[in-house]
Structures are given as C-alpha cells and as structure tokens.
Amino acid sequence: MDILETDAYDRRQRRNTSCVLFLFLLPFFASAALYFHLWIPLSAPSILAAGVKAAPVLSLTFVVLKYNGGWSLLGVTGGLVMSAGGDICLIWPNLFLMGMVCFALAHLFYTLSFLSSRYSSHSSSSCGLYFFYLLLWGAGGGIYFYLLPFLQKSPEPEIFVPAVGGYVLLIVLMTTFAARTRQPLVLLGALVFMVSDFTLALQQFKVVEHLDYGRHIVMTTYYLAQLLIAIGDIQATIAEQAEELHKWKRS
C-alpha cells in the first residue's frame, strides 16, 4: 500500500510540476508570438527591436534561474544570457562577429552544464553513441568545408574563416555532450540549434541568394532550440531532486 501511495504521490507531483512549468513558460510563448507578429527583421535596427528579439530568451533565463538557482549562471542560465546578448548584436549587421562571440560563449556555458553532476548519473557510452558522435563530427566538418569557399569570399576572410571554424567546433562539442546526457529534449535542442545556425550561415555568407522563409526558419528553430534546452535542463534538476528525496525516504 505504501508503494502504491508513493507512486500516486509521484504522479501527482509530476503533473503539478508540469502545470507550473507551463505557466512559467507563458511569457516565452507570448514574447515569441510578439516577435513574429511585429516581424522585427523587417524593421530598422533599434533598442526596441533588440529588446523584442531578446525577450523570449530572457524569459527562459528567469524560468531556469527559478528552478536551478544562482549556480546555473555558469550553466544553461549563463548560456541563455549570452544568447540574448547575441540576439541583440545581430540586430545591427556590423555587430555580426560580436554576436558570434556571444553565441560561442553560450555553447561553452551549455557544455559546462551538461558536464555537471545532474547529468553525470545518466551519462554513459555505447557503440551506438560513439557512432552518433562520428556522424555528428563528420557533419560538422562537412558543414564547415562546404561553407569555406564562401567564407573566403566574404568581406573579411582572414577573420571569418577561423571564426566560423571555431564556432562550428564549439557547437558540435556542445551537441556531443548533449548526446552524452541521454536527455532527449537537451539533445534535440542542440541539434535544432545546429540547424538554425546552418540556415543562418547559408544566408549570411551568400551561399544561397534567396531562401524562401529563410529568416522564419532561422528564428523558429532558434527559439525552439532554446526552449528544448531550457526545459531539458529543468527536468534534469527536478529528476535529481526527486532522486534525492527518494534516497532520504529510504534512509
């Protein structure tokens, strides 16, 4: 009877937690809807445009901080803050390189989070996982060498050739550790992030002259990636807290 009561309690707790999390995420959905309604990329660069673009990611920052505490500033929260900084920079075309730096730092923060103790108990290696790593790094290398001729034709090839190479290295590294966590939402978020950045690179470096709904694809996948990573990180924290509670009950 005690076991049945415990299971029922756990189910109620998970249901209540999901409802509360959804309520906390409402500002993200509202601000993302506002961004697409105003369609900021078509407007002139301004502080207002930067604020509207960064608002969805900043709202996720507060949600993750609420669940994970201040230490997460060195993890997913820090990554979201850096991403918001990148969003602001990309409003102004001449700050594109600075935006890349911000997002590169975001990937470093995400990687640090995926190496934390909250994920270590779930991480493991297998032949299938190593094969996935091989495909992932092969895809990353293939993307870079595909972009390389266009990077060499960019206005500042001496900067963008190594900068994009370093960026690709960091995002693939982040995705590798996301796969290591065995958290589906985290891994899916990292992969969608790669899709978003690759789509942006195709347009930024003139690989394609015109991509139908290119900006829509970039921003939709970008916001989705951040949402998945944030929820996955919160779920890891909740799971860790539940595991500690069960250990305390058994002791």
XYZ file of C-alpha atoms in Angstrom:
251
model
C 0.000 0.000 0.000
C 2.852 2.337 0.864
C 4.418 1.745 -2.559
C 1.129 2.448 -4.330
C 0.647 5.627 -2.340
C 4.191 6.725 -3.139
C 3.676 6.094 -6.860
C 0.409 8.045 -6.824
C 2.122 10.887 -4.975
C 4.949 10.929 -7.527
C 2.463 11.083 -10.408
C 0.627 13.979 -8.787
C 3.898 15.784 -8.204
C 4.968 15.359 -11.828
C 1.587 16.562 -13.068
C 1.637 19.593 -10.784
C 5.216 20.379 -11.752
C 4.360 20.244 -15.454
C 1.404 22.608 -14.981
C 3.501 25.099 -13.000
C 6.307 24.935 -15.562
C 3.842 25.620 -18.377
C 2.589 28.707 -16.549
C 6.141 29.948 -16.091
C 6.727 29.469 -19.829
C 3.753 31.602 -20.877
C 5.904 34.792 -21.097
C 8.198 32.953 -23.519
C 5.326 31.992 -25.819
C 3.790 35.464 -25.588
C 7.065 37.284 -26.348
C 7.923 34.907 -29.200
C 4.455 35.491 -30.680
C 5.003 39.244 -30.365
C 8.332 38.967 -32.180
C 6.772 37.150 -35.128
C 3.757 39.463 -35.124
C 5.956 42.563 -35.361
C 8.482 40.674 -37.532
C 11.455 42.644 -36.230
C 13.929 41.661 -39.037
C 11.997 43.916 -41.427
C 12.299 46.947 -39.143
C 15.202 49.345 -38.735
C 17.738 48.388 -36.027
C 16.763 49.926 -32.698
C 16.852 49.302 -28.954
C 13.158 48.378 -29.097
C 13.776 45.817 -31.853
C 16.683 44.343 -29.872
C 14.523 44.082 -26.750
C 11.662 42.364 -28.567
C 14.036 39.869 -30.189
C 15.842 39.015 -26.955
C 12.702 38.901 -24.774
C 11.810 35.207 -25.371
C 15.290 34.001 -24.423
C 15.460 36.336 -21.427
C 12.118 34.967 -20.210
C 13.608 31.456 -20.358
C 16.555 32.748 -18.342
C 14.283 33.668 -15.440
C 12.499 30.304 -15.581
C 15.731 28.303 -15.467
C 17.079 30.547 -12.714
C 13.889 29.977 -10.713
C 14.277 26.194 -10.845
C 18.052 25.791 -10.808
C 19.217 28.663 -8.627
C 22.109 31.082 -8.962
C 24.736 28.408 -9.651
C 23.137 27.875 -13.056
C 24.656 31.197 -14.142
C 27.651 29.024 -15.032
C 25.375 26.660 -16.940
C 22.230 26.991 -19.006
C 21.243 30.321 -17.438
C 24.585 31.792 -18.438
C 24.156 30.356 -21.919
C 20.756 31.968 -22.261
C 22.131 35.334 -21.116
C 24.924 35.111 -23.685
C 22.386 34.102 -26.342
C 20.274 37.151 -25.541
C 23.404 39.246 -25.986
C 23.927 37.594 -29.368
C 20.324 38.328 -30.330
C 20.863 41.993 -29.569
C 24.120 42.150 -31.528
C 22.600 40.556 -34.628
C 20.018 43.322 -34.841
C 22.872 45.505 -36.129
C 24.640 43.934 -39.180
C 28.019 45.422 -38.245
C 27.920 43.549 -34.911
C 27.575 40.103 -36.513
C 31.032 38.981 -35.352
C 30.304 40.098 -31.791
C 27.063 38.138 -31.965
C 29.035 35.047 -32.979
C 31.269 35.515 -29.934
C 28.234 35.732 -27.646
C 26.725 32.541 -29.054
C 30.085 30.757 -28.880
C 30.225 31.615 -25.163
C 26.643 30.364 -24.830
C 27.692 26.980 -26.212
C 30.546 26.861 -23.684
C 28.106 27.517 -20.845
C 25.763 24.808 -22.150
C 28.657 22.362 -22.349
C 29.621 23.113 -18.746
C 26.053 22.446 -17.676
C 25.931 19.107 -19.494
C 29.089 18.067 -17.624
C 27.534 18.778 -14.225
C 26.595 16.160 -11.638
C 22.896 16.454 -12.558
C 23.659 14.727 -15.843
C 26.609 12.527 -14.923
C 24.463 9.802 -13.364
C 22.575 9.421 -16.644
C 25.549 9.663 -18.995
C 27.001 6.503 -20.460
C 28.749 5.305 -23.564
C 27.819 2.661 -26.094
C 28.706 1.662 -29.631
C 25.596 3.426 -30.914
C 26.536 6.610 -29.098
C 30.087 6.538 -30.460
C 28.669 6.053 -33.945
C 26.440 9.078 -33.393
C 29.482 11.094 -32.311
C 31.235 10.085 -35.513
C 28.272 11.190 -37.624
C 27.978 14.431 -35.681
C 31.603 15.434 -36.071
C 31.563 14.352 -39.698
C 28.521 16.553 -40.290
C 30.189 19.463 -38.504
C 33.341 19.125 -40.574
C 31.310 18.748 -43.757
C 29.315 21.904 -42.995
C 32.474 23.924 -42.389
C 34.216 22.803 -45.563
C 31.020 23.406 -47.502
C 30.954 26.983 -46.197
C 34.699 27.539 -46.578
C 34.729 28.802 -50.210
C 32.043 31.333 -49.335
C 33.856 32.394 -46.180
C 36.942 33.053 -48.288
C 34.874 35.371 -50.485
C 33.445 37.278 -47.504
C 34.496 40.920 -46.902
C 36.870 39.810 -44.106
C 38.015 36.246 -44.861
C 41.003 36.498 -42.511
C 38.509 36.871 -39.660
C 35.548 34.750 -40.692
C 37.450 31.654 -41.876
C 38.923 30.905 -38.406
C 35.968 32.418 -36.511
C 33.375 30.197 -38.184
C 35.680 27.204 -37.803
C 35.938 27.814 -34.066
C 32.209 28.355 -33.795
C 31.424 25.088 -35.585
C 33.839 23.309 -33.247
C 32.070 24.689 -30.168
C 28.510 23.956 -31.279
C 29.419 20.398 -32.287
C 31.194 19.938 -28.948
C 28.088 21.206 -27.141
C 25.880 18.817 -29.107
C 28.242 15.939 -28.336
C 27.892 16.488 -24.600
C 24.153 16.998 -25.044
C 24.005 13.487 -26.517
C 26.072 12.188 -23.603
C 23.426 13.344 -21.114
C 20.871 10.898 -22.569
C 18.232 13.642 -22.135
C 16.087 13.638 -25.325
C 14.972 17.267 -25.050
C 18.501 18.534 -24.473
C 19.873 16.591 -27.442
C 17.006 17.615 -29.703
C 17.514 21.243 -28.684
C 21.216 21.092 -29.529
C 20.532 19.518 -32.924
C 17.848 22.089 -33.755
C 20.322 24.813 -32.748
C 22.747 23.457 -35.341
C 20.019 23.555 -37.990
C 19.204 27.152 -37.089
C 22.825 28.288 -37.268
C 23.476 26.461 -40.544
C 20.406 28.080 -42.099
C 21.627 31.481 -40.903
C 25.109 30.845 -42.314
C 23.675 29.941 -45.725
C 22.100 33.373 -45.907
C 24.753 35.429 -44.123
C 27.616 34.211 -46.324
C 25.612 34.252 -49.564
C 25.672 30.507 -50.089
C 22.130 30.881 -51.415
C 20.918 34.088 -52.993
C 17.382 33.662 -51.756
C 15.905 31.172 -49.326
C 12.120 31.194 -49.062
C 11.124 31.941 -45.466
C 14.803 31.746 -44.526
C 14.534 34.137 -41.600
C 11.378 32.432 -40.388
C 13.216 29.094 -40.359
C 16.189 30.578 -38.508
C 14.154 32.205 -35.756
C 11.593 29.412 -35.352
C 14.291 26.769 -34.961
C 16.366 29.089 -32.753
C 13.588 29.771 -30.253
C 12.584 26.097 -30.309
C 16.176 25.034 -29.598
C 16.473 27.363 -26.615
C 13.107 26.188 -25.274
C 14.059 22.500 -25.528
C 17.444 23.016 -23.855
C 15.883 25.049 -21.042
C 13.097 22.521 -20.363
C 15.544 19.615 -20.577
C 17.814 21.268 -18.031
C 14.905 21.963 -15.690
C 13.756 18.348 -15.989
C 17.254 17.167 -15.068
C 17.122 19.312 -11.937
C 13.658 18.057 -10.984
C 14.763 14.444 -11.522
C 17.824 14.991 -9.339
C 15.696 16.490 -6.562
C 13.219 13.596 -6.771
C 16.058 11.068 -6.602
C 17.490 12.755 -3.520
C 14.020 12.743 -1.919
C 13.607 9.008 -2.568
C 17.042 8.316 -1.096
C 16.075 10.324 2.006
C 12.809 8.354 2.351
C 14.650 5.021 2.081
C 17.256 6.009 4.662
